[in-house]
XYZ file of C-alpha atoms in Angstrom:
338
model
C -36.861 197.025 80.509
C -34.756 195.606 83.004
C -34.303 196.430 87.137
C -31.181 197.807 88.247
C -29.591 199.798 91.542
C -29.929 203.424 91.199
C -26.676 203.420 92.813
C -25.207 201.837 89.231
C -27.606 203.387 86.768
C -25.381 206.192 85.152
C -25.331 206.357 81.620
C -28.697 203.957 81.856
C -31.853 205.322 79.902
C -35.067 205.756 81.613
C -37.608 204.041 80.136
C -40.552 206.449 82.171
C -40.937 209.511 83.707
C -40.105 209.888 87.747
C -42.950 212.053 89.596
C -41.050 214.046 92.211
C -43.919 215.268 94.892
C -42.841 218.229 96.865
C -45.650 219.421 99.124
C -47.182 222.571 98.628
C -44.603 222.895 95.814
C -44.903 220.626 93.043
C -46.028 217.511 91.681
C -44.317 216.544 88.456
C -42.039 214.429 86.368
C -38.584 215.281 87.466
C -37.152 213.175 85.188
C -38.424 212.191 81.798
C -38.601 208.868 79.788
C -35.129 208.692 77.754
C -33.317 210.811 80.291
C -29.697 209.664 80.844
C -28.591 209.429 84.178
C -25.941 210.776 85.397
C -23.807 211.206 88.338
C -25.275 214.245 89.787
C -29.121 212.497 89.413
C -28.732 209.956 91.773
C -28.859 211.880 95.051
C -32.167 213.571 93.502
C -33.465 210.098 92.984
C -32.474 208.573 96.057
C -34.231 211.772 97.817
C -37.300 210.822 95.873
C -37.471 207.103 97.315
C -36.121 205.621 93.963
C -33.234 203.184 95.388
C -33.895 200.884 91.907
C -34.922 202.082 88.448
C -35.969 200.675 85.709
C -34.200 201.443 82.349
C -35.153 200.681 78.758
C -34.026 197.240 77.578
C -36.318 197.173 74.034
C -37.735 193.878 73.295
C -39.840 193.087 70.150
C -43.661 193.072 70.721
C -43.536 194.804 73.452
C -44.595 198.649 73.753
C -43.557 201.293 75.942
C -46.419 203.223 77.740
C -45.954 206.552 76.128
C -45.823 204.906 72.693
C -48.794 202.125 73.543
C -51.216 205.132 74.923
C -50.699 206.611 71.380
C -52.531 204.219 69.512
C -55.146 204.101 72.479
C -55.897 207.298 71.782
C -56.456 206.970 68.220
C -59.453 205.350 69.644
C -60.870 208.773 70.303
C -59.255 210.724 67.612
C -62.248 212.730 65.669
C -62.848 216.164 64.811
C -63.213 219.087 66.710
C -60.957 216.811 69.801
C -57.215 217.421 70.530
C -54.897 215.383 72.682
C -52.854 216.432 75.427
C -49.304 215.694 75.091
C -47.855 212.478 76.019
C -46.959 212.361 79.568
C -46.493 209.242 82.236
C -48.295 206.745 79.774
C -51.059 209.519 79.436
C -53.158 211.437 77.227
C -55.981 213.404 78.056
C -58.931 214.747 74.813
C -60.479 217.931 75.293
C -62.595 220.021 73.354
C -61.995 222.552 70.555
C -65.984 223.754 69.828
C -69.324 223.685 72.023
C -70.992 221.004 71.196
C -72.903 218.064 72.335
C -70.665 214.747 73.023
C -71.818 211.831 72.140
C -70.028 208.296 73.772
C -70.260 204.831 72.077
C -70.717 203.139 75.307
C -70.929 200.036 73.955
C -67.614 199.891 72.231
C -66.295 201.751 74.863
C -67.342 199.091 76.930
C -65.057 196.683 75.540
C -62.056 198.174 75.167
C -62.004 198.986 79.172
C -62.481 194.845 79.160
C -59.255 194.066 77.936
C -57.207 195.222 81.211
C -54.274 196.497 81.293
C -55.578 199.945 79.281
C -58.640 202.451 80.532
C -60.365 205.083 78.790
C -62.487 207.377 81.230
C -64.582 209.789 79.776
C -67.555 212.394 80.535
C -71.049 210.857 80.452
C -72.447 211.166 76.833
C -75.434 213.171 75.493
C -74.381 215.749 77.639
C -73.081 219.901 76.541
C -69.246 220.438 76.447
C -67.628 223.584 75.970
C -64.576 224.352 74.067
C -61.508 223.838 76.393
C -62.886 221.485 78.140
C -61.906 217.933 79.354
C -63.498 215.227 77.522
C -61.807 212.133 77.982
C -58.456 210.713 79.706
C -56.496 207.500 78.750
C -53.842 205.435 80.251
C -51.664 202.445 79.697
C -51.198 200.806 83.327
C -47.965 199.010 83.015
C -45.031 200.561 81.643
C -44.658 198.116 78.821
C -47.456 196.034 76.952
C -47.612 193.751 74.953
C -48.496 195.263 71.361
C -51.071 192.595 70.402
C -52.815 193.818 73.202
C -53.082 197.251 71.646
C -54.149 195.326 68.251
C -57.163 193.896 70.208
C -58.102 197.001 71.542
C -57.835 198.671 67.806
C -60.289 195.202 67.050
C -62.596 195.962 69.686
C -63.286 198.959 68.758
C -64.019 198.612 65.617
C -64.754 201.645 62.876
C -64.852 205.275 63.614
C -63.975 206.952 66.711
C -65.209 206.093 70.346
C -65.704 209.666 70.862
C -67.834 212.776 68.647
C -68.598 216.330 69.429
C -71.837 217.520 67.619
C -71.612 220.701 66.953
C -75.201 222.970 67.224
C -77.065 223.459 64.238
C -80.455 225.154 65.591
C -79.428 228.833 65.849
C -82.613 230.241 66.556
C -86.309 229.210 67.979
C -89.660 230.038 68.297
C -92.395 230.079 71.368
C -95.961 229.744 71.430
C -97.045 230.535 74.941
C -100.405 229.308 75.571
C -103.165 230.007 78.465
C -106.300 231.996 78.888
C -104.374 233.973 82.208
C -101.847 235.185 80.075
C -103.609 235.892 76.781
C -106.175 237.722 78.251
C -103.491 239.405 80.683
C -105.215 238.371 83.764
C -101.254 237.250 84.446
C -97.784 238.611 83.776
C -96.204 236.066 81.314
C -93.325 234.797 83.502
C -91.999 231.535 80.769
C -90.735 233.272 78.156
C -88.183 235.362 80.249
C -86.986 231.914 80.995
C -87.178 229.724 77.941
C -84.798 232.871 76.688
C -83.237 232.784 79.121
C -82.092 228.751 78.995
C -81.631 229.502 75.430
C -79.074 232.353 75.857
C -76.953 229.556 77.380
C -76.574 228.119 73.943
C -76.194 231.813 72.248
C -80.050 230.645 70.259
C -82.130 233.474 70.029
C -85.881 234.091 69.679
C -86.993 234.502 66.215
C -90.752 234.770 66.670
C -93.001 234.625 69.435
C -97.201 233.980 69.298
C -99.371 234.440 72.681
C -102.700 232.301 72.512
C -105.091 231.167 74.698
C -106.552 227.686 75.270
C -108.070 226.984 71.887
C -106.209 224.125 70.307
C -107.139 224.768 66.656
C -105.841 228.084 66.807
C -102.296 226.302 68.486
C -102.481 223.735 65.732
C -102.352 226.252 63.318
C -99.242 228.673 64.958
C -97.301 225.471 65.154
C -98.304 224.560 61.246
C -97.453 228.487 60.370
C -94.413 228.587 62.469
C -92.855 225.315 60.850
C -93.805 226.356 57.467
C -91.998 229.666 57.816
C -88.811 227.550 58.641
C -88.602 227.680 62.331
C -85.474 225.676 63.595
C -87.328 224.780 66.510
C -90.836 225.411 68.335
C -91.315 225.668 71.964
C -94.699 225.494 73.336
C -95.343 226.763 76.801
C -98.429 226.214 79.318
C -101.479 223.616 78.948
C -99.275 220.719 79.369
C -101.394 219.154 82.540
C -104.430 217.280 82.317
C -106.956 220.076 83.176
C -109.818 220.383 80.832
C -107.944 223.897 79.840
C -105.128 222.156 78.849
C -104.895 221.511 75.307
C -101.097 222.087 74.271
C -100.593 218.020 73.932
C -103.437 217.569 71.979
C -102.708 220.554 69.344
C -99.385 219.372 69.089
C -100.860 216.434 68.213
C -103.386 217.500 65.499
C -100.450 219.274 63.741
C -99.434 216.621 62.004
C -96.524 215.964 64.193
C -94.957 212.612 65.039
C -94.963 212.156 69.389
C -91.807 210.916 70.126
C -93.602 210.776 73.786
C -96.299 212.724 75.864
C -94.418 212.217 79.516
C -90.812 211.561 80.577
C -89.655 209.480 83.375
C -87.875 212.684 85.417
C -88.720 214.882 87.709
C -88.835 218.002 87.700
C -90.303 217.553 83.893
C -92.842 214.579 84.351
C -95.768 216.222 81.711
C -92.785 216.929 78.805
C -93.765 216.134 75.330
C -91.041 215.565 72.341
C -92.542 215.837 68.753
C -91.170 216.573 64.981
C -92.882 218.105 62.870
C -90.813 217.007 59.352
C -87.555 217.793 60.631
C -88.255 220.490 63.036
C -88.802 219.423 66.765
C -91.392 220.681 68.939
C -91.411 220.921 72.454
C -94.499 221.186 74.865
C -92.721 222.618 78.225
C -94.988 221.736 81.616
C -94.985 224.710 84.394
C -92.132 222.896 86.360
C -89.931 224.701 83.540
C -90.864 228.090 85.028
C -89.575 227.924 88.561
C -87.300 224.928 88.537
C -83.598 224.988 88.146
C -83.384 222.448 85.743
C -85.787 220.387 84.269
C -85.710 217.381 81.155
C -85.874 220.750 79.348
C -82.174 221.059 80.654
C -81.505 217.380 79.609
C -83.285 217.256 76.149
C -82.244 220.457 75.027
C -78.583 220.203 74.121
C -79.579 217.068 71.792
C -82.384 218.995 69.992
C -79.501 221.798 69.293
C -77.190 219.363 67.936
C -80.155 218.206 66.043
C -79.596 214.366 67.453
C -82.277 212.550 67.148
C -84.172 211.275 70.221
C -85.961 208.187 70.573
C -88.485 206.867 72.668
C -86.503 204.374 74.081
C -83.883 206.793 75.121
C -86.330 208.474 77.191
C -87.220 205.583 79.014
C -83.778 205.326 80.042
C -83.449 208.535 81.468
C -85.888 207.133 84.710
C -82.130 205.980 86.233
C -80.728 209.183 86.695
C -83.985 211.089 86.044
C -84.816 212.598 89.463
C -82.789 216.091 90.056
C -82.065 216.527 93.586
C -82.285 219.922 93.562
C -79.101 220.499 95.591
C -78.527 223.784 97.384
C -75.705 224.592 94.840
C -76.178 223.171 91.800
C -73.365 221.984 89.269
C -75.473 220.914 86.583
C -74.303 219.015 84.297
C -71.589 218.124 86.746
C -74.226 215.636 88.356
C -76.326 212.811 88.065
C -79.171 213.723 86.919
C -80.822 212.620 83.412
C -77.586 210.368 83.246
């Protein structure tokens, strides 16, 4: 591209778009990349504080933005994720299912290392909905060099920077556990919620079992529930360290592998994650019953998408792991268990 006067630019091509900014009115490209200018343009230009232009002058290797930010964004290209059109070097990826996105960081990580190029996205491991705004990329100068693009493409490296995992679970079952509500001393007041949470993924309750502190007779619900093919099995109550409490250690005795008894965030400190085979099990502490959100709020998106959660990924979650149970909460528009 070259600099000229805008004074002398008709019949010139733009090699950009021109963001006119009138307030309260309108903030948009006036005039577009490849526009012509003519005679009548340049008082609109000069009005918009553009006494020199730059116009297209192509030169091999180098890239214009709108055609450099369309390889970038093959970066993210993957199923179930659309671009935005092209527009000021600029394409945003959005949605097209509910799902749980996932983010190689890593890779990501190096591509933003280069310069001259950014990818922003949402933080991974977290629930998108169709619609909505997953990513946005840009090309900062108006023209690169196309090697540089090449070296992001290396960078990279296979398969997409971005993935939307769609939910397999579509239904689960609860074993609410305590002597106060089994022998109706107490209104059961978790299940209302743990349907409730679940509603937010459109996963019903298939089966529901109401015991009281005996762990052999948990031990075998969770064995009976899993053999009948439950997607996945929620156990409420006895999650402390009370002498009552023996959730933990029936979950245990089932034959299912602990992922971990405890989580560094709060609320959700007592959580266990287990898998029984394939199907996970959950032992929920009382902090699920009152709090806003929870680890149950964090973990439970993952366990839809059946994503498989390690031990070591828990551990991670102690940056980011304590909710500060604002007045209004956004969740997952926040920090926490990120």
């Amino acid at each position: 591209m070259k600099l000229i006067a805008t004074a002398d630019a008709v019949g010139h091509v733009l090699c950009h778009d021109l963001t006119q900014i009138i307030r309260g009115e309108t903030k948009d490209a006036r005039f577009r990349k490849g526009h012509v200018v003519c005679a009548e343009d340049i008082p609109v230009l000069l009005s918009m504080g553009k006494d020199k232009l730059f116009v297209w002058e192509k030169q091999e290797g180098m890239l214009h933005e709108d055609e450099a930010v369309q390889l970038l964004w093959q970066l993210l290209a993957n199923r179930h994720i659309r671009p935005s059109a092209v527009k000021e070097g600029k394409i945003d990826a959005f949605a097209e299912i509910d799902g749980l996105l996932k983010v190689d960081s890593t890779r990501l990580r190096a591509v933003n290392g280069l310069g001259e190029m950014i990818i922003a996205t949402r933080h991974g491991n977290t629930p998108v909905k169709a619609g909505d705004k997953l990513a946005g990329t840009r090309v900062i100068p108006l023209v690169i060099a196309e090697a540089k693009l090449r070296r992001a493409q290396q960078a990279a490296g296979p398969g997409p920077l971005l993935e939307i995992k769609p939910y397999k679970i579509r239904s689960f079952a609860q074993i609410t556990t305590g002597n106060e509500v089994y022998h109706h001393r107490i209104k059961d007041a978790f299940s209302p919620v743990i349907v409730e949470k679940l509603k937010e993924y459109n996963v019903p309750m298939s089966a529901h079992i109401v015991l009281d502190d005996d762990d052999v007779r948990i031990t075998n619900a969770i064995r009976e529930l899993a053999a009948a093919g439950a997607e996945l099995i929620i156990c409420t109550g006895g999650m402390s360290v009370d002498p009552d409490d023996k959730t933990p250690l029936a979950i245990k005795n089932s034959g299912a592998d602990i992922v971990s008894y405890g989580a560094p965030a709060l609320p959700g400190a007592m959580a266990l994650l287990a898998y029984l085979g394939d199907t996970p099990v959950l032992g929920l502490p009382g902090c699920v019953m009152y709090a806003r959100r929870t680890i149950f709020d964090v973990l439970l998106p993952r366990v839809l998408a059946a994503d498989t959660i390690s031990r070591d990924e828990l551990a991670a979650l102690g940056e980011g792991g304590l909710c500060l149970n604002c007045t209004d909460c956004v969740y997952p528009a926040c920090g926490f268990g990120k």
